[in-house]
PDB file of N, CA, C and O in Angstrom:
ATOM      1  N   UNK A1179     -34.122   7.709   9.636  1.00 50.00           N
ATOM      2  CA  UNK A1179     -34.158   7.047   8.343  1.00 50.00           C
ATOM      3  C   UNK A1179     -35.569   7.088   7.777  1.00 50.00           C
ATOM      4  O   UNK A1179     -36.545   6.929   8.502  1.00 50.00           O
ATOM      5  N   UNK A1180     -35.647   7.280   6.485  1.00 59.00           N
ATOM      6  CA  UNK A1180     -36.936   7.299   5.816  1.00 59.00           C
ATOM      7  C   UNK A1180     -37.352   5.881   5.454  1.00 59.00           C
ATOM      8  O   UNK A1180     -36.535   5.054   5.076  1.00 59.00           O
ATOM      9  N   UNK A1181     -38.631   5.626   5.507  1.00 75.00           N
ATOM     10  CA  UNK A1181     -39.148   4.363   5.009  1.00 75.00           C
ATOM     11  C   UNK A1181     -39.341   4.462   3.504  1.00 75.00           C
ATOM     12  O   UNK A1181     -39.239   5.548   2.914  1.00 75.00           O
ATOM     13  N   UNK A1182     -39.622   3.347   2.875  1.00 73.00           N
ATOM     14  CA  UNK A1182     -39.793   3.336   1.422  1.00 73.00           C
ATOM     15  C   UNK A1182     -40.991   4.185   1.011  1.00 73.00           C
ATOM     16  O   UNK A1182     -40.929   4.920   0.016  1.00 73.00           O
ATOM     17  N   UNK A1183     -42.072   4.131   1.780  1.00 78.00           N
ATOM     18  CA  UNK A1183     -43.266   4.919   1.445  1.00 78.00           C
ATOM     19  C   UNK A1183     -42.986   6.409   1.589  1.00 78.00           C
ATOM     20  O   UNK A1183     -43.442   7.220   0.766  1.00 78.00           O
ATOM     21  N   UNK A1184     -42.230   6.778   2.609  1.00 82.00           N
ATOM     22  CA  UNK A1184     -41.902   8.195   2.799  1.00 82.00           C
ATOM     23  C   UNK A1184     -40.992   8.701   1.682  1.00 82.00           C
ATOM     24  O   UNK A1184     -41.153   9.834   1.217  1.00 82.00           O
ATOM     25  N   UNK A1185     -40.050   7.863   1.246  1.00 77.00           N
ATOM     26  CA  UNK A1185     -39.176   8.276   0.145  1.00 77.00           C
ATOM     27  C   UNK A1185     -39.970   8.469  -1.141  1.00 77.00           C
ATOM     28  O   UNK A1185     -39.765   9.443  -1.863  1.00 77.00           O
ATOM     29  N   UNK A1186     -40.900   7.541  -1.422  1.00 78.00           N
ATOM     30  CA  UNK A1186     -41.706   7.683  -2.633  1.00 78.00           C
ATOM     31  C   UNK A1186     -42.570   8.928  -2.569  1.00 78.00           C
ATOM     32  O   UNK A1186     -42.741   9.631  -3.576  1.00 78.00           O
ATOM     33  N   UNK A1187     -43.104   9.246  -1.390  1.00 82.00           N
ATOM     34  CA  UNK A1187     -43.906  10.460  -1.236  1.00 82.00           C
ATOM     35  C   UNK A1187     -43.047  11.701  -1.466  1.00 82.00           C
ATOM     36  O   UNK A1187     -43.496  12.668  -2.099  1.00 82.00           O
ATOM     37  N   UNK A1188     -41.817  11.693  -0.961  1.00 82.00           N
ATOM     38  CA  UNK A1188     -40.914  12.832  -1.173  1.00 82.00           C
ATOM     39  C   UNK A1188     -40.588  13.005  -2.658  1.00 82.00           C
ATOM     40  O   UNK A1188     -40.548  14.125  -3.165  1.00 82.00           O
ATOM     41  N   UNK A1189     -40.347  11.887  -3.346  1.00 78.00           N
ATOM     42  CA  UNK A1189     -40.078  11.971  -4.786  1.00 78.00           C
ATOM     43  C   UNK A1189     -41.286  12.532  -5.529  1.00 78.00           C
ATOM     44  O   UNK A1189     -41.148  13.375  -6.420  1.00 78.00           O
ATOM     45  N   UNK A1190     -42.474  12.050  -5.197  1.00 82.00           N
ATOM     46  CA  UNK A1190     -43.693  12.540  -5.861  1.00 82.00           C
ATOM     47  C   UNK A1190     -43.898  14.029  -5.604  1.00 82.00           C
ATOM     48  O   UNK A1190     -44.244  14.784  -6.516  1.00 82.00           O
ATOM     49  N   UNK A1191     -43.667  14.467  -4.367  1.00 86.00           N
ATOM     50  CA  UNK A1191     -43.847  15.883  -4.023  1.00 86.00           C
ATOM     51  C   UNK A1191     -42.843  16.775  -4.731  1.00 86.00           C
ATOM     52  O   UNK A1191     -43.148  17.923  -5.042  1.00 86.00           O
ATOM     53  N   UNK A1192     -41.648  16.276  -4.980  1.00 87.00           N
ATOM     54  CA  UNK A1192     -40.637  17.093  -5.643  1.00 87.00           C
ATOM     55  C   UNK A1192     -40.716  17.019  -7.162  1.00 87.00           C
ATOM     56  O   UNK A1192     -39.963  17.682  -7.847  1.00 87.00           O
ATOM     57  N   UNK A1193     -41.604  16.165  -7.685  1.00 82.00           N
ATOM     58  CA  UNK A1193     -41.805  16.084  -9.122  1.00 82.00           C
ATOM     59  C   UNK A1193     -40.898  15.090  -9.823  1.00 82.00           C
ATOM     60  O   UNK A1193     -40.822  15.081 -11.045  1.00 82.00           O
ATOM     61  N   UNK A1194     -40.194  14.267  -9.070  1.00 78.00           N
ATOM     62  CA  UNK A1194     -39.305  13.273  -9.671  1.00 78.00           C
ATOM     63  C   UNK A1194     -40.115  12.030  -9.988  1.00 78.00           C
ATOM     64  O   UNK A1194     -40.807  11.497  -9.138  1.00 78.00           O
ATOM     65  N   UNK A1195     -40.022  11.577 -11.237  1.00 75.00           N
ATOM     66  CA  UNK A1195     -40.738  10.368 -11.659  1.00 75.00           C
ATOM     67  C   UNK A1195     -39.771   9.194 -11.629  1.00 75.00           C
ATOM     68  O   UNK A1195     -38.758   9.203 -12.308  1.00 75.00           O
ATOM     69  N   UNK A1196     -40.087   8.196 -10.837  1.00 73.00           N
ATOM     70  CA  UNK A1196     -39.250   7.002 -10.734  1.00 73.00           C
ATOM     71  C   UNK A1196     -39.775   5.948 -11.700  1.00 73.00           C
ATOM     72  O   UNK A1196     -40.949   5.605 -11.640  1.00 73.00           O
ATOM     73  N   UNK A1197     -38.907   5.404 -12.584  1.00 73.00           N
ATOM     74  CA  UNK A1197     -39.390   4.375 -13.509  1.00 73.00           C
ATOM     75  C   UNK A1197     -39.679   3.051 -12.799  1.00 73.00           C
ATOM     76  O   UNK A1197     -40.521   2.290 -13.224  1.00 73.00           O
ATOM     77  N   UNK A1198     -38.957   2.776 -11.707  1.00 70.00           N
ATOM     78  CA  UNK A1198     -39.162   1.548 -10.949  1.00 70.00           C
ATOM     79  C   UNK A1198     -39.432   1.934  -9.506  1.00 70.00           C
ATOM     80  O   UNK A1198     -39.037   2.982  -9.046  1.00 70.00           O
ATOM     81  N   UNK A1199     -40.071   1.058  -8.776  1.00 69.00           N
ATOM     82  CA  UNK A1199     -40.255   1.313  -7.349  1.00 69.00           C
ATOM     83  C   UNK A1199     -40.372  -0.018  -6.623  1.00 69.00           C
ATOM     84  O   UNK A1199     -40.658  -1.057  -7.219  1.00 69.00           O
ATOM     85  N   UNK A1200     -40.103   0.003  -5.338  1.00 72.00           N
ATOM     86  CA  UNK A1200     -40.286  -1.168  -4.497  1.00 72.00           C
ATOM     87  C   UNK A1200     -39.325  -2.296  -4.818  1.00 72.00           C
ATOM     88  O   UNK A1200     -38.121  -2.098  -4.971  1.00 72.00           O
ATOM     89  N   UNK A1201     -39.871  -3.485  -4.936  1.00 78.00           N
ATOM     90  CA  UNK A1201     -39.069  -4.696  -5.121  1.00 78.00           C
ATOM     91  C   UNK A1201     -38.326  -4.675  -6.445  1.00 78.00           C
ATOM     92  O   UNK A1201     -37.176  -5.120  -6.520  1.00 78.00           O
ATOM     93  N   UNK A1202     -38.951  -4.167  -7.496  1.00 82.00           N
ATOM     94  CA  UNK A1202     -38.292  -4.114  -8.798  1.00 82.00           C
ATOM     95  C   UNK A1202     -37.038  -3.242  -8.734  1.00 82.00           C
ATOM     96  O   UNK A1202     -36.004  -3.595  -9.312  1.00 82.00           O
ATOM     97  N   UNK A1203     -37.102  -2.141  -8.005  1.00 79.00           N
ATOM     98  CA  UNK A1203     -35.938  -1.269  -7.845  1.00 79.00           C
ATOM     99  C   UNK A1203     -34.840  -1.989  -7.073  1.00 79.00           C
ATOM    100  O   UNK A1203     -33.656  -1.890  -7.419  1.00 79.00           O
ATOM    101  N   UNK A1204     -35.195  -2.745  -6.052  1.00 82.00           N
ATOM    102  CA  UNK A1204     -34.224  -3.500  -5.267  1.00 82.00           C
ATOM    103  C   UNK A1204     -33.541  -4.570  -6.121  1.00 82.00           C
ATOM    104  O   UNK A1204     -32.314  -4.726  -6.088  1.00 82.00           O
ATOM    105  N   UNK A1205     -34.302  -5.295  -6.917  1.00 87.00           N
ATOM    106  CA  UNK A1205     -33.741  -6.340  -7.785  1.00 87.00           C
ATOM    107  C   UNK A1205     -32.839  -5.713  -8.844  1.00 87.00           C
ATOM    108  O   UNK A1205     -31.738  -6.207  -9.109  1.00 87.00           O
ATOM    109  N   UNK A1206     -33.278  -4.623  -9.437  1.00 88.00           N
ATOM    110  CA  UNK A1206     -32.479  -3.951 -10.458  1.00 88.00           C
ATOM    111  C   UNK A1206     -31.173  -3.417  -9.858  1.00 88.00           C
ATOM    112  O   UNK A1206     -30.102  -3.561 -10.454  1.00 88.00           O
ATOM    113  N   UNK A1207     -31.232  -2.843  -8.670  1.00 87.00           N
ATOM    114  CA  UNK A1207     -30.033  -2.341  -7.998  1.00 87.00           C
ATOM    115  C   UNK A1207     -29.079  -3.462  -7.641  1.00 87.00           C
ATOM    116  O   UNK A1207     -27.859  -3.316  -7.763  1.00 87.00           O
ATOM    117  N   UNK A1208     -29.611  -4.600  -7.188  1.00 92.00           N
ATOM    118  CA  UNK A1208     -28.767  -5.745  -6.857  1.00 92.00           C
ATOM    119  C   UNK A1208     -28.082  -6.287  -8.110  1.00 92.00           C
ATOM    120  O   UNK A1208     -26.912  -6.676  -8.067  1.00 92.00           O
ATOM    121  N   UNK A1209     -28.787  -6.313  -9.227  1.00 95.00           N
ATOM    122  CA  UNK A1209     -28.199  -6.778 -10.483  1.00 95.00           C
ATOM    123  C   UNK A1209     -27.066  -5.866 -10.930  1.00 95.00           C
ATOM    124  O   UNK A1209     -25.992  -6.335 -11.316  1.00 95.00           O
ATOM    125  N   UNK A1210     -27.284  -4.565 -10.863  1.00 96.00           N
ATOM    126  CA  UNK A1210     -26.245  -3.607 -11.249  1.00 96.00           C
ATOM    127  C   UNK A1210     -25.044  -3.728 -10.307  1.00 96.00           C
ATOM    128  O   UNK A1210     -23.890  -3.705 -10.745  1.00 96.00           O
ATOM    129  N   UNK A1211     -25.296  -3.878  -9.000  1.00 96.00           N
ATOM    130  CA  UNK A1211     -24.209  -4.038  -8.038  1.00 96.00           C
ATOM    131  C   UNK A1211     -23.407  -5.303  -8.296  1.00 96.00           C
ATOM    132  O   UNK A1211     -22.178  -5.297  -8.225  1.00 96.00           O
ATOM    133  N   UNK A1212     -24.093  -6.411  -8.580  1.00 97.00           N
ATOM    134  CA  UNK A1212     -23.401  -7.677  -8.857  1.00 97.00           C
ATOM    135  C   UNK A1212     -22.570  -7.560 -10.129  1.00 97.00           C
ATOM    136  O   UNK A1212     -21.455  -8.091 -10.197  1.00 97.00           O
ATOM    137  N   UNK A1213     -23.084  -6.872 -11.128  1.00 97.00           N
ATOM    138  CA  UNK A1213     -22.337  -6.676 -12.368  1.00 97.00           C
ATOM    139  C   UNK A1213     -21.073  -5.849 -12.119  1.00 97.00           C
ATOM    140  O   UNK A1213     -19.996  -6.183 -12.625  1.00 97.00           O
ATOM    141  N   UNK A1214     -21.185  -4.802 -11.314  1.00 98.00           N
ATOM    142  CA  UNK A1214     -20.012  -3.986 -10.980  1.00 98.00           C
ATOM    143  C   UNK A1214     -18.982  -4.803 -10.209  1.00 98.00           C
ATOM    144  O   UNK A1214     -17.780  -4.711 -10.479  1.00 98.00           O
ATOM    145  N   UNK A1215     -19.428  -5.619  -9.246  1.00 98.00           N
ATOM    146  CA  UNK A1215     -18.507  -6.458  -8.489  1.00 98.00           C
ATOM    147  C   UNK A1215     -17.802  -7.463  -9.388  1.00 98.00           C
ATOM    148  O   UNK A1215     -16.603  -7.717  -9.229  1.00 98.00           O
ATOM    149  N   UNK A1216     -18.525  -8.030 -10.336  1.00 98.00           N
ATOM    150  CA  UNK A1216     -17.928  -8.984 -11.263  1.00 98.00           C
ATOM    151  C   UNK A1216     -16.834  -8.327 -12.098  1.00 98.00           C
ATOM    152  O   UNK A1216     -15.735  -8.876 -12.250  1.00 98.00           O
ATOM    153  N   UNK A1217     -17.106  -7.147 -12.609  1.00 98.00           N
ATOM    154  CA  UNK A1217     -16.123  -6.439 -13.438  1.00 98.00           C
ATOM    155  C   UNK A1217     -14.908  -6.051 -12.604  1.00 98.00           C
ATOM    156  O   UNK A1217     -13.754  -6.262 -13.025  1.00 98.00           O
ATOM    157  N   UNK A1218     -15.124  -5.528 -11.387  1.00 97.00           N
ATOM    158  CA  UNK A1218     -13.997  -5.111 -10.554  1.00 97.00           C
ATOM    159  C   UNK A1218     -13.167  -6.297 -10.080  1.00 97.00           C
ATOM    160  O   UNK A1218     -11.940  -6.210 -10.004  1.00 97.00           O
ATOM    161  N   UNK A1219     -13.803  -7.410  -9.766  1.00 97.00           N
ATOM    162  CA  UNK A1219     -13.062  -8.599  -9.347  1.00 97.00           C
ATOM    163  C   UNK A1219     -12.219  -9.144 -10.494  1.00 97.00           C
ATOM    164  O   UNK A1219     -11.072  -9.563 -10.294  1.00 97.00           O
ATOM    165  N   UNK A1220     -12.756  -9.118 -11.703  1.00 97.00           N
ATOM    166  CA  UNK A1220     -12.002  -9.573 -12.868  1.00 97.00           C
ATOM    167  C   UNK A1220     -10.799  -8.671 -13.127  1.00 97.00           C
ATOM    168  O   UNK A1220      -9.689  -9.152 -13.366  1.00 97.00           O
ATOM    169  N   UNK A1221     -11.013  -7.368 -13.052  1.00 97.00           N
ATOM    170  CA  UNK A1221      -9.896  -6.438 -13.248  1.00 97.00           C
ATOM    171  C   UNK A1221      -8.839  -6.608 -12.169  1.00 97.00           C
ATOM    172  O   UNK A1221      -7.634  -6.577 -12.449  1.00 97.00           O
ATOM    173  N   UNK A1222      -9.262  -6.797 -10.925  1.00 95.00           N
ATOM    174  CA  UNK A1222      -8.309  -7.004  -9.841  1.00 95.00           C
ATOM    175  C   UNK A1222      -7.490  -8.264 -10.045  1.00 95.00           C
ATOM    176  O   UNK A1222      -6.286  -8.274  -9.793  1.00 95.00           O
ATOM    177  N   UNK A1223      -8.130  -9.337 -10.482  1.00 94.00           N
ATOM    178  CA  UNK A1223      -7.407 -10.573 -10.744  1.00 94.00           C
ATOM    179  C   UNK A1223      -6.413 -10.427 -11.877  1.00 94.00           C
ATOM    180  O   UNK A1223      -5.282 -10.905 -11.797  1.00 94.00           O
ATOM    181  N   UNK A1224      -6.830  -9.755 -12.935  1.00 94.00           N
ATOM    182  CA  UNK A1224      -5.932  -9.577 -14.080  1.00 94.00           C
ATOM    183  C   UNK A1224      -4.750  -8.666 -13.752  1.00 94.00           C
ATOM    184  O   UNK A1224      -3.648  -8.872 -14.243  1.00 94.00           O
ATOM    185  N   UNK A1225      -4.975  -7.659 -12.930  1.00 93.00           N
ATOM    186  CA  UNK A1225      -3.883  -6.761 -12.561  1.00 93.00           C
ATOM    187  C   UNK A1225      -2.949  -7.384 -11.530  1.00 93.00           C
ATOM    188  O   UNK A1225      -1.764  -7.073 -11.497  1.00 93.00           O
ATOM    189  N   UNK A1226      -3.466  -8.258 -10.672  1.00 92.00           N
ATOM    190  CA  UNK A1226      -2.616  -8.830  -9.625  1.00 92.00           C
ATOM    191  C   UNK A1226      -1.667  -9.899 -10.161  1.00 92.00           C
ATOM    192  O   UNK A1226      -0.638 -10.153  -9.545  1.00 92.00           O
ATOM    193  N   UNK A1227      -1.978 -10.524 -11.285  1.00 88.00           N
ATOM    194  CA  UNK A1227      -1.095 -11.562 -11.830  1.00 88.00           C
ATOM    195  C   UNK A1227       0.292 -11.001 -12.151  1.00 88.00           C
ATOM    196  O   UNK A1227       1.293 -11.525 -11.666  1.00 88.00           O
ATOM    197  N   UNK A1228       0.421  -9.931 -12.932  1.00 86.00           N
ATOM    198  CA  UNK A1228       1.778  -9.447 -13.204  1.00 86.00           C
ATOM    199  C   UNK A1228       2.455  -8.819 -11.979  1.00 86.00           C
ATOM    200  O   UNK A1228       3.678  -8.774 -11.909  1.00 86.00           O
ATOM    201  N   UNK A1229       1.693  -8.369 -11.014  1.00 87.00           N
ATOM    202  CA  UNK A1229       2.289  -7.724  -9.845  1.00 87.00           C
ATOM    203  C   UNK A1229       2.811  -8.760  -8.852  1.00 87.00           C
ATOM    204  O   UNK A1229       3.910  -8.635  -8.330  1.00 87.00           O
ATOM    205  N   UNK A1230       2.020  -9.794  -8.566  1.00 85.00           N
ATOM    206  CA  UNK A1230       2.344 -10.718  -7.484  1.00 85.00           C
ATOM    207  C   UNK A1230       2.820 -12.093  -7.946  1.00 85.00           C
ATOM    208  O   UNK A1230       3.080 -12.958  -7.114  1.00 85.00           O
ATOM    209  N   UNK A1231       2.955 -12.325  -9.227  1.00 79.00           N
ATOM    210  CA  UNK A1231       3.358 -13.647  -9.706  1.00 79.00           C
ATOM    211  C   UNK A1231       4.787 -13.944  -9.259  1.00 79.00           C
ATOM    212  O   UNK A1231       5.683 -13.130  -9.413  1.00 79.00           O
ATOM    213  N   UNK A1232       4.995 -15.133  -8.677  1.00 74.00           N
ATOM    214  CA  UNK A1232       6.300 -15.481  -8.137  1.00 74.00           C
ATOM    215  C   UNK A1232       7.214 -16.133  -9.166  1.00 74.00           C
ATOM    216  O   UNK A1232       8.408 -16.202  -8.964  1.00 74.00           O
ATOM    217  N   UNK A1233       6.672 -16.656 -10.255  1.00 67.00           N
ATOM    218  CA  UNK A1233       7.486 -17.334 -11.256  1.00 67.00           C
ATOM    219  C   UNK A1233       8.195 -16.303 -12.125  1.00 67.00           C
ATOM    220  O   UNK A1233       7.675 -15.840 -13.114  1.00 67.00           O
ATOM    221  N   UNK A1234       9.403 -15.948 -11.753  1.00 64.00           N
ATOM    222  CA  UNK A1234      10.181 -14.976 -12.513  1.00 64.00           C
ATOM    223  C   UNK A1234      11.420 -15.666 -13.074  1.00 64.00           C
ATOM    224  O   UNK A1234      12.209 -16.239 -12.338  1.00 64.00           O
ATOM    225  N   UNK A1235      11.612 -15.650 -14.348  1.00 68.00           N
ATOM    226  CA  UNK A1235      12.798 -16.228 -14.968  1.00 68.00           C
ATOM    227  C   UNK A1235      12.771 -17.743 -14.968  1.00 68.00           C
ATOM    228  O   UNK A1235      11.760 -18.382 -14.746  1.00 68.00           O
ATOM    229  N   UNK A1236      13.942 -18.318 -15.249  1.00 75.00           N
ATOM    230  CA  UNK A1236      14.085 -19.775 -15.295  1.00 75.00           C
ATOM    231  C   UNK A1236      14.557 -20.276 -13.944  1.00 75.00           C
ATOM    232  O   UNK A1236      15.744 -20.239 -13.622  1.00 75.00           O
ATOM    233  N   UNK A1237      13.665 -20.782 -13.150  1.00 76.00           N
ATOM    234  CA  UNK A1237      13.997 -21.334 -11.843  1.00 76.00           C
ATOM    235  C   UNK A1237      13.971 -22.845 -11.976  1.00 76.00           C
ATOM    236  O   UNK A1237      12.983 -23.415 -12.443  1.00 76.00           O
ATOM    237  N   UNK A1238      15.059 -23.539 -11.575  1.00 78.00           N
ATOM    238  CA  UNK A1238      15.059 -24.996 -11.704  1.00 78.00           C
ATOM    239  C   UNK A1238      14.055 -25.629 -10.742  1.00 78.00           C
ATOM    240  O   UNK A1238      13.760 -25.061  -9.689  1.00 78.00           O
ATOM    241  N   UNK A1239      13.562 -26.821 -11.102  1.00 79.00           N
ATOM    242  CA  UNK A1239      12.610 -27.485 -10.214  1.00 79.00           C
ATOM    243  C   UNK A1239      13.311 -27.948  -8.940  1.00 79.00           C
ATOM    244  O   UNK A1239      14.530 -28.108  -8.912  1.00 79.00           O
ATOM    245  N   UNK A1240      12.568 -28.170  -7.858  1.00 81.00           N
ATOM    246  CA  UNK A1240      13.200 -28.629  -6.608  1.00 81.00           C
ATOM    247  C   UNK A1240      13.766 -30.039  -6.782  1.00 81.00           C
ATOM    248  O   UNK A1240      13.302 -30.799  -7.632  1.00 81.00           O
ATOM    249  N   UNK A1241      14.766 -30.388  -5.999  1.00 81.00           N
ATOM    250  CA  UNK A1241      15.370 -31.724  -6.123  1.00 81.00           C
ATOM    251  C   UNK A1241      14.386 -32.805  -5.679  1.00 81.00           C
ATOM    252  O   UNK A1241      13.490 -32.543  -4.883  1.00 81.00           O
ATOM    253  N   UNK A1242      14.567 -34.031  -6.184  1.00 81.00           N
ATOM    254  CA  UNK A1242      13.670 -35.111  -5.766  1.00 81.00           C
ATOM    255  C   UNK A1242      13.904 -35.465  -4.301  1.00 81.00           C
ATOM    256  O   UNK A1242      14.975 -35.205  -3.763  1.00 81.00           O
ATOM    257  N   UNK A1243      12.927 -36.075  -3.661  1.00 75.00           N
ATOM    258  CA  UNK A1243      13.106 -36.427  -2.243  1.00 75.00           C
ATOM    259  C   UNK A1243      14.182 -37.506  -2.082  1.00 75.00           C
ATOM    260  O   UNK A1243      14.391 -38.345  -2.950  1.00 75.00           O
ATOM    261  N   UNK A1244      14.864 -37.459  -0.955  1.00 73.00           N
ATOM    262  CA  UNK A1244      15.938 -38.403  -0.653  1.00 73.00           C
ATOM    263  C   UNK A1244      15.313 -39.637   0.010  1.00 73.00           C
ATOM    264  O   UNK A1244      14.535 -39.510   0.945  1.00 73.00           O
ATOM    265  N   UNK A1245      15.641 -40.845  -0.473  1.00 71.00           N
ATOM    266  CA  UNK A1245      15.096 -42.047   0.178  1.00 71.00           C
ATOM    267  C   UNK A1245      15.548 -42.122   1.635  1.00 71.00           C
ATOM    268  O   UNK A1245      16.698 -41.850   1.969  1.00 71.00           O
ATOM    269  N   UNK A1246      14.635 -42.463   2.520  1.00 65.00           N
ATOM    270  CA  UNK A1246      14.928 -42.535   3.938  1.00 65.00           C
ATOM    271  C   UNK A1246      14.750 -41.206   4.641  1.00 65.00           C
ATOM    272  O   UNK A1246      14.864 -41.114   5.851  1.00 65.00           O
ATOM    273  N   UNK A1247      14.436 -40.157   3.876  1.00 63.00           N
ATOM    274  CA  UNK A1247      14.225 -38.845   4.470  1.00 63.00           C
ATOM    275  C   UNK A1247      12.782 -38.708   4.953  1.00 63.00           C
ATOM    276  O   UNK A1247      12.058 -39.685   5.094  1.00 63.00           O
ATOM    277  N   UNK A1248      12.362 -37.499   5.235  1.00 65.00           N
ATOM    278  CA  UNK A1248      10.985 -37.292   5.692  1.00 65.00           C
ATOM    279  C   UNK A1248       9.980 -37.781   4.646  1.00 65.00           C
ATOM    280  O   UNK A1248      10.164 -37.580   3.452  1.00 65.00           O
ATOM    281  N   UNK A1249       8.944 -38.439   5.082  1.00 60.00           N
ATOM    282  CA  UNK A1249       7.911 -38.918   4.189  1.00 60.00           C
ATOM    283  C   UNK A1249       8.062 -40.384   3.849  1.00 60.00           C
ATOM    284  O   UNK A1249       7.192 -40.990   3.273  1.00 60.00           O
ATOM    285  N   UNK A1250       9.190 -41.001   4.198  1.00 55.00           N
ATOM    286  CA  UNK A1250       9.401 -42.415   3.930  1.00 55.00           C
ATOM    287  C   UNK A1250       9.401 -43.173   5.254  1.00 55.00           C
ATOM    288  O   UNK A1250       9.884 -42.670   6.271  1.00 55.00           O
ATOM    289  N   UNK A1251       8.892 -44.379   5.234  1.00 56.00           N
ATOM    290  CA  UNK A1251       8.908 -45.196   6.447  1.00 56.00           C
ATOM    291  C   UNK A1251      10.317 -45.725   6.673  1.00 56.00           C
ATOM    292  O   UNK A1251      10.981 -46.187   5.751  1.00 56.00           O
ATOM    293  N   UNK A1252      10.780 -45.638   7.905  1.00 50.00           N
ATOM    294  CA  UNK A1252      12.140 -46.072   8.202  1.00 50.00           C
ATOM    295  C   UNK A1252      12.196 -47.521   8.620  1.00 50.00           C
ATOM    296  O   UNK A1252      11.312 -48.108   9.076  1.00 50.00           O
TER     297      UNK A1252
END
C-alpha cells in the first residue's frame, strides 16, 4: 500500500495536478460519500414502500379484546 506522501509524489511525477490534498481531500470525499448514501437510502425507502407495504385493500380492524381473556386480571 502506498502512503499519502508516496501517492502525492506519484501524482506530481506523472503531471497530475490535484486541487485538494491531505485532510481537505478526506473531508471532501467523506462529504460526497455521505451525500451519495443519503440519496440512495431515500430512494431505497421510497421504492420499498410500494413493494413491501402490507396494507392492501380494505382489511377490517381486529376484533376488540374479550373481557377475562389474556391481558385482564382474573
